[in-house]
Amino acid sequence: MDHKGMDGMMMMMQMYFTTDVEVTILFKRWHVKNVGELIGSAIFVCLLAIFYEGLKYFRDYLFRKEALNEGNLNEQRTLMSRLTHRPHVIQTMLHVVQFVISYFLMLIFMTYNVWLCISVALGAGVGFFLFGGMRDIAVHITEHCH
Amino acid sequence: MAMHGSYFEFSYHVENLLFKGLGSSTVGGFVGLCVGVAIFTVFYESVKLLRHYLTQRLRRSSSESATVSRCSSRESEANKSEDAPLVHRRFFDVLTSLWLRYHLIQTVLHMVQVVMGYMVMLVIMSFNIWLCLSVLIASFLSYHLFSVYIFNQPLLVPVEVVNKCSE
């Protein structure tokens, strides 16, 4: 595999699925060289995907809890109080975390490494199985890709 | 190896689209590739449709049959318990329940949806304008078809899963 210039960003040029063992994931320092490291990375990616599903459920849970607790205060709120309302701020921070993790998962899938892609899919499946059953919504609208 | 840049390319030549060797250098082959990508996108949308449909079926069948036996002491979402709803039911009930079967199917479909979603994203990332247009048009047409003619409701509206006894 040729590396296209060392301008700080290593861009793998192959754009098709491979079963290589050597792969660089997300960061320059995260360079997998042998099977053991690959297995460890795959397990980590799996856990990341499971955590992502759990985070989605957790945001759902917080939202539902807040909606039940403060259902009748909406008329009194101004824009500023709505923006600084504590559950909303927490949801915003969790949204950023969810956003970043989802793009990390996408970038991991973009390494085109079959083993990592399988671990993302498995993590999504296990995560959905554990956490997805408790959500009210089967397919959420904010889930691009998934 | 790859004509891969970070800008859209208006060419009829693609090589190694997702899989090694999957490409074409002729216009006819390229049209075939676009059609294949469109069909793949339709399958992807249909997976989402299937999940919505299964949820609706479960909700309908659940409201018909008696749900009292499946309902545990949990009454509403307001309970502050951090445990899963499943913990409140007897394990044997959960294992044999219709809900578990539904949930396993949904899990498998979720995995399929995740992988297909990523593959559609990777197709778009090939940055070929015609492939992107194929995906967009197929996605638009299939969503329109499914939501208007088959499902009769916007597929973006979240379908509530009957998991609680609050129905």
GROMACS .gro file of N, CA, C and O in nm, chain A residues 8-73:
model
  264
    8GLY      N    1   0.124   1.482   0.728
    8GLY     CA    2   0.058   1.475   0.858
    8GLY      C    3  -0.066   1.389   0.855
    8GLY      O    4  -0.111   1.340   0.956
    9MET      N    5  -0.123   1.370   0.739
    9MET     CA    6  -0.245   1.292   0.732
    9MET      C    7  -0.220   1.171   0.644
    9MET      O    8  -0.197   1.183   0.527
   10MET      N    9  -0.221   1.054   0.703
   10MET     CA   10  -0.196   0.934   0.623
   10MET      C   11  -0.324   0.888   0.558
   10MET      O   12  -0.419   0.850   0.626
   11MET      N   13  -0.329   0.895   0.432
   11MET     CA   14  -0.452   0.857   0.362
   11MET      C   15  -0.430   0.724   0.292
   11MET      O   16  -0.351   0.712   0.202
   12MET      N   17  -0.496   0.623   0.338
   12MET     CA   18  -0.485   0.493   0.273
   12MET      C   19  -0.554   0.499   0.139
   12MET      O   20  -0.669   0.540   0.130
   13MET      N   21  -0.488   0.457   0.036
   13MET     CA   22  -0.543   0.481  -0.095
   13MET      C   23  -0.639   0.373  -0.140
   13MET      O   24  -0.710   0.394  -0.235
   14GLN      N   25  -0.636   0.255  -0.077
   14GLN     CA   26  -0.725   0.153  -0.130
   14GLN      C   27  -0.867   0.182  -0.082
   14GLN      O   28  -0.889   0.215   0.032
   15MET      N   29  -0.959   0.173  -0.178
   15MET     CA   30  -1.097   0.204  -0.147
   15MET      C   31  -1.182   0.081  -0.166
   15MET      O   32  -1.291   0.088  -0.219
   16TYR      N   33  -1.133  -0.032  -0.124
   16TYR     CA   34  -1.213  -0.152  -0.133
   16TYR      C   35  -1.184  -0.235  -0.008
   16TYR      O   36  -1.081  -0.218   0.057
   17PHE      N   37  -1.275  -0.325   0.023
   17PHE     CA   38  -1.263  -0.403   0.145
   17PHE      C   39  -1.143  -0.495   0.139
   17PHE      O   40  -1.122  -0.564   0.041
   18THR      N   41  -1.065  -0.495   0.242
   18THR     CA   42  -0.948  -0.583   0.248
   18THR      C   43  -0.949  -0.659   0.380
   18THR      O   44  -1.013  -0.618   0.476
   19THR      N   45  -0.872  -0.764   0.383
   19THR     CA   46  -0.861  -0.842   0.506
   19THR      C   47  -0.721  -0.830   0.562
   19THR      O   48  -0.670  -0.921   0.624
   20ASP      N   49  -0.657  -0.714   0.540
   20ASP     CA   50  -0.523  -0.695   0.593
   20ASP      C   51  -0.522  -0.698   0.743
   20ASP      O   52  -0.620  -0.666   0.809
   21VAL      N   53  -0.408  -0.732   0.796
   21VAL     CA   54  -0.392  -0.725   0.941
   21VAL      C   55  -0.334  -0.591   0.980
   21VAL      O   56  -0.357  -0.541   1.090
   22GLU      N   57  -0.261  -0.529   0.888
   22GLU     CA   58  -0.196  -0.404   0.921
   22GLU      C   59  -0.287  -0.288   0.883
   22GLU      O   60  -0.324  -0.272   0.767
   23VAL      N   61  -0.323  -0.209   0.979
   23VAL     CA   62  -0.416  -0.099   0.949
   23VAL      C   63  -0.393   0.012   1.052
   23VAL      O   64  -0.355  -0.015   1.165
   24THR      N   65  -0.414   0.133   1.009
   24THR     CA   66  -0.407   0.248   1.100
   24THR      C   67  -0.548   0.300   1.123
   24THR      O   68  -0.619   0.328   1.028
   25ILE      N   69  -0.585   0.308   1.248
   25ILE     CA   70  -0.722   0.340   1.282
   25ILE      C   71  -0.729   0.480   1.342
   25ILE      O   72  -0.676   0.503   1.449
   26LEU      N   73  -0.793   0.568   1.273
   26LEU     CA   74  -0.829   0.701   1.325
   26LEU      C   75  -0.710   0.790   1.358
   26LEU      O   76  -0.706   0.906   1.322
   27PHE      N   77  -0.614   0.740   1.429
   27PHE     CA   78  -0.503   0.823   1.473
   27PHE      C   79  -0.372   0.762   1.425
   27PHE      O   80  -0.359   0.643   1.410
   28LYS      N   81  -0.274   0.852   1.406
   28LYS     CA   82  -0.148   0.803   1.354
   28LYS      C   83  -0.084   0.704   1.450
   28LYS      O   84  -0.018   0.609   1.410
   29ARG      N   85  -0.107   0.725   1.579
   29ARG     CA   86  -0.041   0.638   1.676
   29ARG      C   87  -0.109   0.503   1.689
   29ARG      O   88  -0.053   0.410   1.745
   30TRP      N   89  -0.234   0.497   1.643
   30TRP     CA   90  -0.308   0.372   1.658
   30TRP      C   91  -0.281   0.287   1.535
   30TRP      O   92  -0.365   0.274   1.447
   31HIS      N   93  -0.164   0.228   1.533
   31HIS     CA   94  -0.124   0.152   1.416
   31HIS      C   95  -0.120   0.005   1.454
   31HIS      O   96  -0.042  -0.035   1.540
   32VAL      N   97  -0.202  -0.074   1.391
   32VAL     CA   98  -0.211  -0.216   1.423
   32VAL      C   99  -0.115  -0.292   1.334
   32VAL      O  100  -0.118  -0.278   1.213
   33LYS      N  101  -0.029  -0.371   1.396
   33LYS     CA  102   0.073  -0.439   1.316
   33LYS      C  103   0.056  -0.590   1.312
   33LYS      O  104   0.102  -0.653   1.220
   34ASN      N  105  -0.005  -0.647   1.414
   34ASN     CA  106  -0.018  -0.793   1.411
   34ASN      C  107  -0.157  -0.834   1.459
   34ASN      O  108  -0.239  -0.751   1.496
   35VAL      N  109  -0.178  -0.964   1.456
   35VAL     CA  110  -0.312  -1.016   1.482
   35VAL      C  111  -0.359  -0.984   1.623
   35VAL      O  112  -0.475  -0.951   1.646
   36GLY      N  113  -0.266  -0.992   1.718
   36GLY     CA  114  -0.305  -0.964   1.856
   36GLY      C  115  -0.358  -0.823   1.873
   36GLY      O  116  -0.462  -0.799   1.934
   37GLU      N  117  -0.285  -0.727   1.815
   37GLU     CA  118  -0.331  -0.589   1.824
   37GLU      C  119  -0.462  -0.571   1.750
   37GLU      O  120  -0.549  -0.493   1.792
   38LEU      N  121  -0.477  -0.643   1.641
   38LEU     CA  122  -0.601  -0.631   1.566
   38LEU      C  123  -0.719  -0.681   1.648
   38LEU      O  124  -0.826  -0.620   1.649
   39ILE      N  125  -0.699  -0.792   1.716
   39ILE     CA  126  -0.807  -0.846   1.798
   39ILE      C  127  -0.842  -0.749   1.910
   39ILE      O  128  -0.960  -0.721   1.937
   40GLY      N  129  -0.738  -0.692   1.973
   40GLY     CA  130  -0.766  -0.594   2.078
   40GLY      C  131  -0.841  -0.474   2.023
   40GLY      O  132  -0.936  -0.424   2.085
   41SER      N  133  -0.799  -0.426   1.907
   41SER     CA  134  -0.866  -0.312   1.848
   41SER      C  135  -1.009  -0.347   1.811
   41SER      O  136  -1.100  -0.265   1.828
   42ALA      N  137  -1.029  -0.468   1.762
   42ALA     CA  138  -1.164  -0.509   1.724
   42ALA      C  139  -1.254  -0.513   1.846
   42ALA      O  140  -1.370  -0.471   1.841
   43ILE      N  141  -1.200  -0.562   1.957
   43ILE     CA  142  -1.280  -0.566   2.079
   43ILE      C  143  -1.314  -0.425   2.125
   43ILE      O  144  -1.427  -0.395   2.166
   44PHE      N  145  -1.216  -0.336   2.116
   44PHE     CA  146  -1.243  -0.198   2.157
   44PHE      C  147  -1.349  -0.134   2.069
   44PHE      O  148  -1.438  -0.063   2.117
   45VAL      N  149  -1.340  -0.159   1.939
   45VAL     CA  150  -1.438  -0.101   1.847
   45VAL      C  151  -1.577  -0.156   1.877
   45VAL      O  152  -1.677  -0.084   1.876
   46CYS      N  153  -1.582  -0.285   1.908
   46CYS     CA  154  -1.708  -0.348   1.943
   46CYS      C  155  -1.767  -0.279   2.066
   46CYS      O  156  -1.886  -0.246   2.069
   47LEU      N  157  -1.683  -0.259   2.167
   47LEU     CA  158  -1.733  -0.195   2.288
   47LEU      C  159  -1.777  -0.053   2.260
   47LEU      O  160  -1.874  -0.004   2.320
   48LEU      N  161  -1.706   0.015   2.170
   48LEU     CA  162  -1.745   0.151   2.135
   48LEU      C  163  -1.884   0.153   2.072
   48LEU      O  164  -1.967   0.240   2.103
   49ALA      N  165  -1.909   0.057   1.984
   49ALA     CA  166  -2.041   0.052   1.920
   49ALA      C  167  -2.150   0.019   2.021
   49ALA      O  168  -2.260   0.074   2.015
   50ILE      N  169  -2.118  -0.069   2.116
   50ILE     CA  170  -2.216  -0.102   2.220
   50ILE      C  171  -2.243   0.022   2.306
   50ILE      O  172  -2.358   0.053   2.339
   51PHE      N  173  -2.137   0.093   2.337
   51PHE     CA  174  -2.153   0.215   2.417
   51PHE      C  175  -2.238   0.317   2.343
   51PHE      O  176  -2.320   0.388   2.402
   52TYR      N  177  -2.220   0.323   2.211
   52TYR     CA  178  -2.296   0.418   2.131
   52TYR      C  179  -2.446   0.388   2.138
   52TYR      O  180  -2.528   0.479   2.156
   53GLU      N  181  -2.480   0.261   2.127
   53GLU     CA  182  -2.622   0.225   2.138
   53GLU      C  183  -2.675   0.257   2.278
   53GLU      O  184  -2.787   0.306   2.294
   54GLY      N  185  -2.593   0.229   2.376
   54GLY     CA  186  -2.635   0.259   2.512
   54GLY      C  187  -2.655   0.408   2.534
   54GLY      O  188  -2.746   0.452   2.604
   55LEU      N  189  -2.568   0.487   2.470
   55LEU     CA  190  -2.580   0.632   2.483
   55LEU      C  191  -2.711   0.680   2.422
   55LEU      O  192  -2.779   0.768   2.476
   56LYS      N  193  -2.749   0.622   2.309
   56LYS     CA  194  -2.874   0.661   2.246
   56LYS      C  195  -2.991   0.631   2.338
   56LYS      O  196  -3.083   0.712   2.354
   57TYR      N  197  -2.988   0.512   2.398
   57TYR     CA  198  -3.095   0.476   2.490
   57TYR      C  199  -3.095   0.571   2.610
   57TYR      O  200  -3.199   0.613   2.657
   58PHE      N  201  -2.978   0.602   2.659
   58PHE     CA  202  -2.969   0.687   2.778
   58PHE      C  203  -3.028   0.825   2.750
   58PHE      O  204  -3.098   0.882   2.834
   59ARG      N  205  -3.001   0.878   2.631
   59ARG     CA  206  -3.058   1.009   2.597
   59ARG      C  207  -3.209   1.002   2.588
   59ARG      O  208  -3.279   1.091   2.632
   60ASP      N  209  -3.257   0.892   2.529
   60ASP     CA  210  -3.402   0.868   2.525
   60ASP      C  211  -3.461   0.869   2.665
   60ASP      O  212  -3.562   0.932   2.693
   61TYR      N  213  -3.396   0.795   2.753
   61TYR     CA  214  -3.444   0.779   2.889
   61TYR      C  215  -3.447   0.913   2.960
   61TYR      O  216  -3.545   0.948   3.026
   62LEU      N  217  -3.340   0.990   2.944
   62LEU     CA  218  -3.337   1.122   3.009
   62LEU      C  219  -3.446   1.212   2.954
   62LEU      O  220  -3.511   1.287   3.028
   63PHE      N  221  -3.465   1.206   2.824
   63PHE     CA  222  -3.565   1.290   2.762
   63PHE      C  223  -3.704   1.255   2.811
   63PHE      O  224  -3.785   1.342   2.842
   64ARG      N  225  -3.732   1.125   2.819
   64ARG     CA  226  -3.865   1.084   2.864
   64ARG      C  227  -3.885   1.122   3.010
   64ARG      O  228  -3.993   1.166   3.050
   65LYS      N  229  -3.781   1.105   3.090
   65LYS     CA  230  -3.793   1.137   3.231
   65LYS      C  231  -3.821   1.286   3.249
   65LYS      O  232  -3.904   1.326   3.329
   66GLU      N  233  -3.749   1.366   3.170
   66GLU     CA  234  -3.769   1.510   3.183
   66GLU      C  235  -3.906   1.551   3.132
   66GLU      O  236  -3.971   1.638   3.188
   67ALA      N  237  -3.951   1.486   3.026
   67ALA     CA  238  -4.081   1.521   2.971
   67ALA      C  239  -4.191   1.488   3.069
   67ALA      O  240  -4.291   1.560   3.079
   68LEU      N  241  -4.176   1.381   3.143
   68LEU     CA  242  -4.279   1.345   3.239
   68LEU      C  243  -4.278   1.437   3.359
   68LEU      O  244  -4.383   1.467   3.415
   69ASN      N  245  -4.158   1.481   3.396
   69ASN     CA  246  -4.151   1.561   3.517
   69ASN      C  247  -4.199   1.703   3.496
   69ASN      O  248  -4.252   1.765   3.585
   70GLU      N  249  -4.175   1.756   3.376
   70GLU     CA  250  -4.204   1.898   3.358
   70GLU      C  251  -4.295   1.919   3.240
   70GLU      O  252  -4.268   2.000   3.154
   71GLY      N  253  -4.402   1.847   3.236
   71GLY     CA  254  -4.486   1.856   3.118
   71GLY      C  255  -4.564   1.985   3.107
   71GLY      O  256  -4.599   2.027   2.998
   72ASN      N  257  -4.590   2.050   3.219
   72ASN     CA  258  -4.681   2.164   3.210
   72ASN      C  259  -4.612   2.297   3.237
   72ASN      O  260  -4.675   2.393   3.276
   73LEU      N  261  -4.482   2.303   3.216
   73LEU     CA  262  -4.416   2.430   3.242
   73LEU      C  263  -4.385   2.505   3.113
   73LEU      O  264  -4.321   2.607   3.115
   0.00000   0.00000   0.00000
